[in-house]
Amino acid sequence: MLVALDGPAGAGKSTVARAVADALGFTYLDTGAMYRCVGLRAGAGSDPANHAVDVAALDIRFDGDRVLLDAEDVTDAIRTPEAAQAASRVATDPAVRTALVARQQALVATGDWVAEGRDIGTVVAPDAELKIWLTADPVERARRRELPVEELLERDERDASRDVAPMQPADDAVTVDTTGLSIDEVVARITGLVGAVR
Ligand code: DC
C-alpha cells in the first residue's frame, strides 16, 4: 500500500510522514531529500536550464534517517535554506524530474510506503490508495521553517507554477489543514483515513 503525502513547505509533511510510517510499520520516502541532493550538487544560485548535474550518475541512498549522496552523509548539508532554494530551482528541470520520478517509482513498487513530496499523488503514484494534501496557514508554515514568509511564498510560487508537475493537490486527495493541530492529532487523522481504505 502507498500513502501519498503532498503539500507546500512547512505544512509538517516530514514529521507527519515519518510518524504515520512508524505507526503503521510502513517505510518512509522523503522525495524532497532527493531534489535537495541534486540542488546541492548544482550549487547555490543554480540555473535550472544550465546546471551541469547528471542525475543518472548520482548515487542517492537512504540509511535510516541519514541521506547519503555518493557515499557522503549529506543529511545536514541538504537542510540549509540555500540547499532548499537550489532544490526548488533544479526541480523545475524536466530531465531532473523524469530521472528522480523513475527512481521513486522503482522504490515504492513493492512494500508499504508513506511517500512525501509535491507530486506523489499526481505523478509518482497516481494510483495511490490514499492521497493526502497537507497544508497550513502560510504564517504558521514560515514560523515552523524559521523563514521570512516572503521566502516561503517565493518557493511555493515557484513549486506551484512550474510547467512540469506543478505542486497541486490530486483531484482525489483529502486535504488536511494542520494549522493549530498537534502532530499527534494530524497523525491520528491520517492513520484513521488509512484504516478506512485498507
Ligand atoms: O519537501 P522539501 O522542502 O524537502 O523539498 C525541496 C524542494 O524540492 C521543494 O522546493 C520542491 C522540490 N520537490 C519537488 O519538486 N517534488 C517533490 N516530490 C519533492 C520536492
mmCIF file of C-alpha atoms and ligand atoms in Angstrom:
data_model
loop_
_atom_site.group_PDB
_atom_site.id
_atom_site.type_symbol
_atom_site.label_atom_id
_atom_site.label_comp_id
_atom_site.label_asym_id
_atom_site.label_seq_id
_atom_site.Cartn_x
_atom_site.Cartn_y
_atom_site.Cartn_z
ATOM 1 C CA MET A 1 0.000 0.000 0.000
ATOM 2 C CA LEU A 2 1.099 3.574 -0.671
ATOM 3 C CA VAL A 3 0.083 6.698 1.203
ATOM 4 C CA ALA A 4 0.899 9.801 -0.852
ATOM 5 C CA LEU A 5 1.548 12.880 1.245
ATOM 6 C CA ASP A 6 1.918 16.120 -0.704
ATOM 7 C CA GLY A 7 1.781 19.779 0.180
ATOM 8 C CA PRO A 8 3.760 23.028 0.491
ATOM 9 C CA ALA A 9 6.871 23.621 2.615
ATOM 10 C CA GLY A 10 6.296 23.839 6.343
ATOM 11 C CA ALA A 11 2.939 22.027 6.332
ATOM 12 C CA GLY A 12 4.516 19.363 8.565
ATOM 13 C CA LYS A 13 4.912 16.692 5.858
ATOM 14 C CA SER A 14 8.220 15.194 7.030
ATOM 15 C CA THR A 15 7.301 14.945 10.698
ATOM 16 C CA VAL A 16 3.840 13.627 9.905
ATOM 17 C CA ALA A 17 5.001 11.206 7.193
ATOM 18 C CA ARG A 18 7.663 9.725 9.484
ATOM 19 C CA ALA A 19 5.192 9.350 12.354
ATOM 20 C CA VAL A 20 2.492 7.817 10.149
ATOM 21 C CA ALA A 21 5.040 5.374 8.690
ATOM 22 C CA ASP A 22 6.197 4.416 12.209
ATOM 23 C CA ALA A 23 2.632 3.973 13.440
ATOM 24 C CA LEU A 24 1.722 1.702 10.517
ATOM 25 C CA GLY A 25 5.050 -0.126 10.079
ATOM 26 C CA PHE A 26 5.397 1.371 6.568
ATOM 27 C CA THR A 27 8.631 2.693 5.027
ATOM 28 C CA TYR A 28 9.055 6.450 4.729
ATOM 29 C CA LEU A 29 10.253 8.015 1.471
ATOM 30 C CA ASP A 30 11.386 11.657 1.516
ATOM 31 C CA THR A 31 11.394 12.644 -2.168
ATOM 32 C CA GLY A 32 12.310 16.252 -1.287
ATOM 33 C CA ALA A 33 15.649 14.947 0.015
ATOM 34 C CA MET A 34 16.354 13.609 -3.481
ATOM 35 C CA TYR A 35 15.714 17.028 -5.078
ATOM 36 C CA ARG A 36 17.842 18.590 -2.330
ATOM 37 C CA CYS A 37 20.731 16.251 -3.234
ATOM 38 C CA VAL A 38 20.544 17.390 -6.842
ATOM 39 C CA GLY A 39 20.330 21.018 -5.642
ATOM 40 C CA LEU A 40 23.422 20.507 -3.502
ATOM 41 C CA ARG A 41 25.390 19.239 -6.485
ATOM 42 C CA ALA A 42 24.096 22.032 -8.732
ATOM 43 C CA GLY A 43 25.124 24.665 -6.166
ATOM 44 C CA ALA A 44 23.567 27.851 -4.871
ATOM 45 C CA GLY A 45 22.022 30.103 -7.477
ATOM 46 C CA SER A 46 21.816 27.127 -9.827
ATOM 47 C CA ASP A 47 20.250 27.915 -13.143
ATOM 48 C CA PRO A 48 17.846 25.061 -13.938
ATOM 49 C CA ALA A 49 18.469 25.443 -17.674
ATOM 50 C CA ASN A 50 22.227 25.407 -17.234
ATOM 51 C CA HIS A 51 23.282 23.240 -14.330
ATOM 52 C CA ALA A 52 25.775 20.513 -15.065
ATOM 53 C CA VAL A 53 24.412 17.749 -12.845
ATOM 54 C CA ASP A 54 23.974 14.337 -14.420
ATOM 55 C CA VAL A 55 21.237 12.960 -12.170
ATOM 56 C CA ALA A 56 21.611 9.438 -13.559
ATOM 57 C CA ALA A 57 25.185 9.391 -12.239
ATOM 58 C CA LEU A 58 24.236 10.395 -8.679
ATOM 59 C CA ASP A 59 24.115 7.712 -6.020
ATOM 60 C CA ILE A 60 21.354 8.820 -3.617
ATOM 61 C CA ARG A 61 20.632 6.455 -0.724
ATOM 62 C CA PHE A 62 18.660 6.464 2.483
ATOM 63 C CA ASP A 63 20.174 4.776 5.506
ATOM 64 C CA GLY A 64 17.595 5.051 8.273
ATOM 65 C CA ASP A 65 17.331 8.788 8.953
ATOM 66 C CA ARG A 66 20.559 9.577 7.084
ATOM 67 C CA VAL A 67 20.800 10.683 3.453
ATOM 68 C CA LEU A 68 23.888 9.594 1.513
ATOM 69 C CA LEU A 69 24.972 11.271 -1.711
ATOM 70 C CA ASP A 70 27.793 9.437 -3.499
ATOM 71 C CA ALA A 71 28.558 7.760 -0.142
ATOM 72 C CA GLU A 72 28.873 11.110 1.654
ATOM 73 C CA ASP A 73 26.500 11.837 4.545
ATOM 74 C CA VAL A 74 24.642 14.983 3.412
ATOM 75 C CA THR A 75 21.787 14.770 5.945
ATOM 76 C CA ASP A 76 22.610 18.181 7.434
ATOM 77 C CA ALA A 77 24.028 19.820 4.301
ATOM 78 C CA ILE A 78 20.752 19.396 2.378
ATOM 79 C CA ARG A 79 18.718 21.133 5.122
ATOM 80 C CA THR A 80 20.186 24.638 4.701
ATOM 81 C CA PRO A 81 17.948 27.373 3.220
ATOM 82 C CA GLU A 82 20.403 27.600 0.280
ATOM 83 C CA ALA A 83 20.016 23.878 -0.455
ATOM 84 C CA ALA A 84 16.238 24.266 -0.266
ATOM 85 C CA GLN A 85 16.244 27.102 -2.787
ATOM 86 C CA ALA A 86 18.633 25.207 -5.082
ATOM 87 C CA ALA A 87 16.367 22.135 -4.839
ATOM 88 C CA SER A 88 13.336 24.186 -5.774
ATOM 89 C CA ARG A 89 15.211 25.556 -8.820
ATOM 90 C CA VAL A 90 16.510 22.225 -10.142
ATOM 91 C CA ALA A 91 13.052 20.733 -9.505
ATOM 92 C CA THR A 92 11.784 22.856 -12.418
ATOM 93 C CA ASP A 93 14.063 20.921 -14.807
ATOM 94 C CA PRO A 94 12.068 18.188 -16.622
ATOM 95 C CA ALA A 95 15.162 15.962 -17.002
ATOM 96 C CA VAL A 96 15.780 16.065 -13.247
ATOM 97 C CA ARG A 97 12.142 15.236 -12.530
ATOM 98 C CA THR A 98 11.992 12.351 -15.007
ATOM 99 C CA ALA A 99 15.099 10.753 -13.517
ATOM 100 C CA LEU A 100 14.003 11.149 -9.897
ATOM 101 C CA VAL A 101 10.390 10.088 -10.516
ATOM 102 C CA ALA A 102 11.623 6.853 -12.142
ATOM 103 C CA ARG A 103 13.755 6.090 -9.086
ATOM 104 C CA GLN A 104 10.891 6.881 -6.737
ATOM 105 C CA GLN A 105 8.505 4.640 -8.684
ATOM 106 C CA ALA A 106 11.023 1.771 -8.558
ATOM 107 C CA LEU A 107 11.369 2.190 -4.786
ATOM 108 C CA VAL A 108 7.638 2.178 -3.993
ATOM 109 C CA ALA A 109 6.820 -0.648 -6.422
ATOM 110 C CA THR A 110 6.993 -3.224 -3.613
ATOM 111 C CA GLY A 111 6.040 -2.985 0.053
ATOM 112 C CA ASP A 112 4.113 -0.453 2.107
ATOM 113 C CA TRP A 113 5.140 3.190 1.905
ATOM 114 C CA VAL A 114 4.401 6.675 3.074
ATOM 115 C CA ALA A 115 5.900 8.832 0.322
ATOM 116 C CA GLU A 116 6.193 12.556 0.845
ATOM 117 C CA GLY A 117 6.679 15.291 -1.759
ATOM 118 C CA ARG A 118 4.849 17.647 -4.098
ATOM 119 C CA ASP A 119 3.777 15.313 -6.917
ATOM 120 C CA ILE A 120 3.359 11.890 -5.330
ATOM 121 C CA GLY A 121 -0.415 11.733 -5.784
ATOM 122 C CA THR A 122 -0.337 13.382 -9.213
ATOM 123 C CA VAL A 123 2.761 11.953 -10.953
ATOM 124 C CA VAL A 124 4.776 9.413 -8.961
ATOM 125 C CA ALA A 125 1.819 7.317 -7.797
ATOM 126 C CA PRO A 126 -1.493 8.449 -9.317
ATOM 127 C CA ASP A 127 -2.943 5.075 -8.225
ATOM 128 C CA ALA A 128 -2.012 5.528 -4.560
ATOM 129 C CA GLU A 129 -4.664 4.056 -2.271
ATOM 130 C CA LEU A 130 -4.698 7.201 -0.145
ATOM 131 C CA LYS A 131 -3.660 10.728 -1.093
ATOM 132 C CA ILE A 132 -3.297 13.443 1.495
ATOM 133 C CA TRP A 133 -2.781 17.128 0.743
ATOM 134 C CA LEU A 134 -1.226 18.547 3.891
ATOM 135 C CA THR A 135 -1.363 22.292 4.275
ATOM 136 C CA ALA A 136 -1.301 25.067 6.883
ATOM 137 C CA ASP A 137 -1.578 28.813 7.132
ATOM 138 C CA PRO A 138 1.495 30.460 5.437
ATOM 139 C CA VAL A 139 2.425 32.470 8.539
ATOM 140 C CA GLU A 140 2.489 29.296 10.608
ATOM 141 C CA ARG A 141 4.428 27.443 7.907
ATOM 142 C CA ALA A 142 7.060 30.217 7.768
ATOM 143 C CA ARG A 143 7.350 30.191 11.568
ATOM 144 C CA ARG A 144 7.858 26.406 11.600
ATOM 145 C CA ARG A 145 10.603 26.673 8.984
ATOM 146 C CA GLU A 146 12.097 29.791 10.673
ATOM 147 C CA LEU A 147 11.935 31.565 7.335
ATOM 148 C CA PRO A 148 10.655 35.002 6.337
ATOM 149 C CA VAL A 149 7.146 34.464 4.980
ATOM 150 C CA GLU A 150 8.228 36.111 1.689
ATOM 151 C CA GLU A 151 10.903 33.440 1.125
ATOM 152 C CA LEU A 152 8.428 30.646 1.806
ATOM 153 C CA LEU A 153 5.855 32.171 -0.542
ATOM 154 C CA GLU A 154 8.522 32.614 -3.234
ATOM 155 C CA ARG A 155 9.310 28.884 -3.053
ATOM 156 C CA ASP A 156 5.590 27.953 -3.014
ATOM 157 C CA GLU A 157 5.063 30.125 -6.070
ATOM 158 C CA ARG A 158 7.969 28.517 -7.964
ATOM 159 C CA ASP A 159 6.861 24.992 -6.991
ATOM 160 C CA ALA A 160 3.227 25.669 -7.938
ATOM 161 C CA SER A 161 3.806 27.496 -11.218
ATOM 162 C CA ARG A 162 6.475 25.355 -12.911
ATOM 163 C CA ASP A 163 5.458 23.759 -16.197
ATOM 164 C CA VAL A 164 6.335 20.196 -15.231
ATOM 165 C CA ALA A 165 4.468 18.504 -12.375
ATOM 166 C CA PRO A 166 3.474 21.711 -10.586
ATOM 167 C CA MET A 167 2.740 21.347 -6.895
ATOM 168 C CA GLN A 168 -1.007 20.838 -6.676
ATOM 169 C CA PRO A 169 -3.435 18.544 -4.896
ATOM 170 C CA ALA A 170 -4.584 15.459 -6.796
ATOM 171 C CA ASP A 171 -8.304 15.599 -7.594
ATOM 172 C CA ASP A 172 -8.941 12.741 -5.184
ATOM 173 C CA ALA A 173 -6.663 13.969 -2.373
ATOM 174 C CA VAL A 174 -8.035 14.517 1.122
ATOM 175 C CA THR A 175 -6.965 17.951 2.408
ATOM 176 C CA VAL A 176 -5.709 18.063 5.991
ATOM 177 C CA ASP A 177 -5.069 21.585 7.339
ATOM 178 C CA THR A 178 -2.548 21.309 10.184
ATOM 179 C CA THR A 179 -2.880 24.924 11.386
ATOM 180 C CA GLY A 180 -3.291 24.790 15.161
ATOM 181 C CA LEU A 181 -3.259 20.973 15.270
ATOM 182 C CA SER A 182 -0.698 18.923 17.193
ATOM 183 C CA ILE A 183 1.401 16.314 15.388
ATOM 184 C CA ASP A 184 -0.476 13.583 17.271
ATOM 185 C CA GLU A 185 -3.834 14.929 16.086
ATOM 186 C CA VAL A 186 -2.677 15.006 12.456
ATOM 187 C CA VAL A 187 -1.169 11.515 12.661
ATOM 188 C CA ALA A 188 -4.351 10.125 14.231
ATOM 189 C CA ARG A 189 -6.422 11.690 11.481
ATOM 190 C CA ILE A 190 -4.270 10.171 8.726
ATOM 191 C CA THR A 191 -3.919 6.702 10.270
ATOM 192 C CA GLY A 192 -7.705 6.755 10.627
ATOM 193 C CA LEU A 193 -8.016 7.513 6.905
ATOM 194 C CA VAL A 194 -5.599 4.656 6.107
ATOM 195 C CA GLY A 195 -7.704 2.309 8.240
ATOM 196 C CA ALA A 196 -10.791 3.311 6.270
ATOM 197 C CA VAL A 197 -9.299 2.442 2.857
ATOM 198 C CA ARG A 198 -7.329 -0.666 3.828
HETATM 199 O O1 DC B 1 9.992 18.901 0.735
HETATM 200 P P1 DC B 1 11.294 19.679 0.606
HETATM 201 O O2 DC B 1 11.245 21.058 1.213
HETATM 202 O O3 DC B 1 12.453 18.898 1.122
HETATM 203 O O4 DC B 1 11.504 19.872 -0.976
HETATM 204 C C1 DC B 1 12.602 20.591 -1.501
HETATM 205 C C2 DC B 1 12.248 21.109 -2.889
HETATM 206 O O5 DC B 1 12.148 20.012 -3.800
HETATM 207 C C3 DC B 1 10.914 21.851 -2.977
HETATM 208 O O6 DC B 1 11.091 23.235 -3.090
HETATM 209 C C4 DC B 1 10.243 21.339 -4.221
HETATM 210 C C5 DC B 1 11.033 20.158 -4.648
HETATM 211 N N1 DC B 1 10.254 18.913 -4.651
HETATM 212 C C6 DC B 1 9.541 18.610 -5.790
HETATM 213 O O7 DC B 1 9.506 19.398 -6.719
HETATM 214 N N2 DC B 1 8.876 17.422 -5.876
HETATM 215 C C7 DC B 1 8.886 16.552 -4.851
HETATM 216 N N3 DC B 1 8.243 15.388 -4.972
HETATM 217 C C8 DC B 1 9.590 16.871 -3.657
HETATM 218 C C9 DC B 1 10.249 18.070 -3.582
#
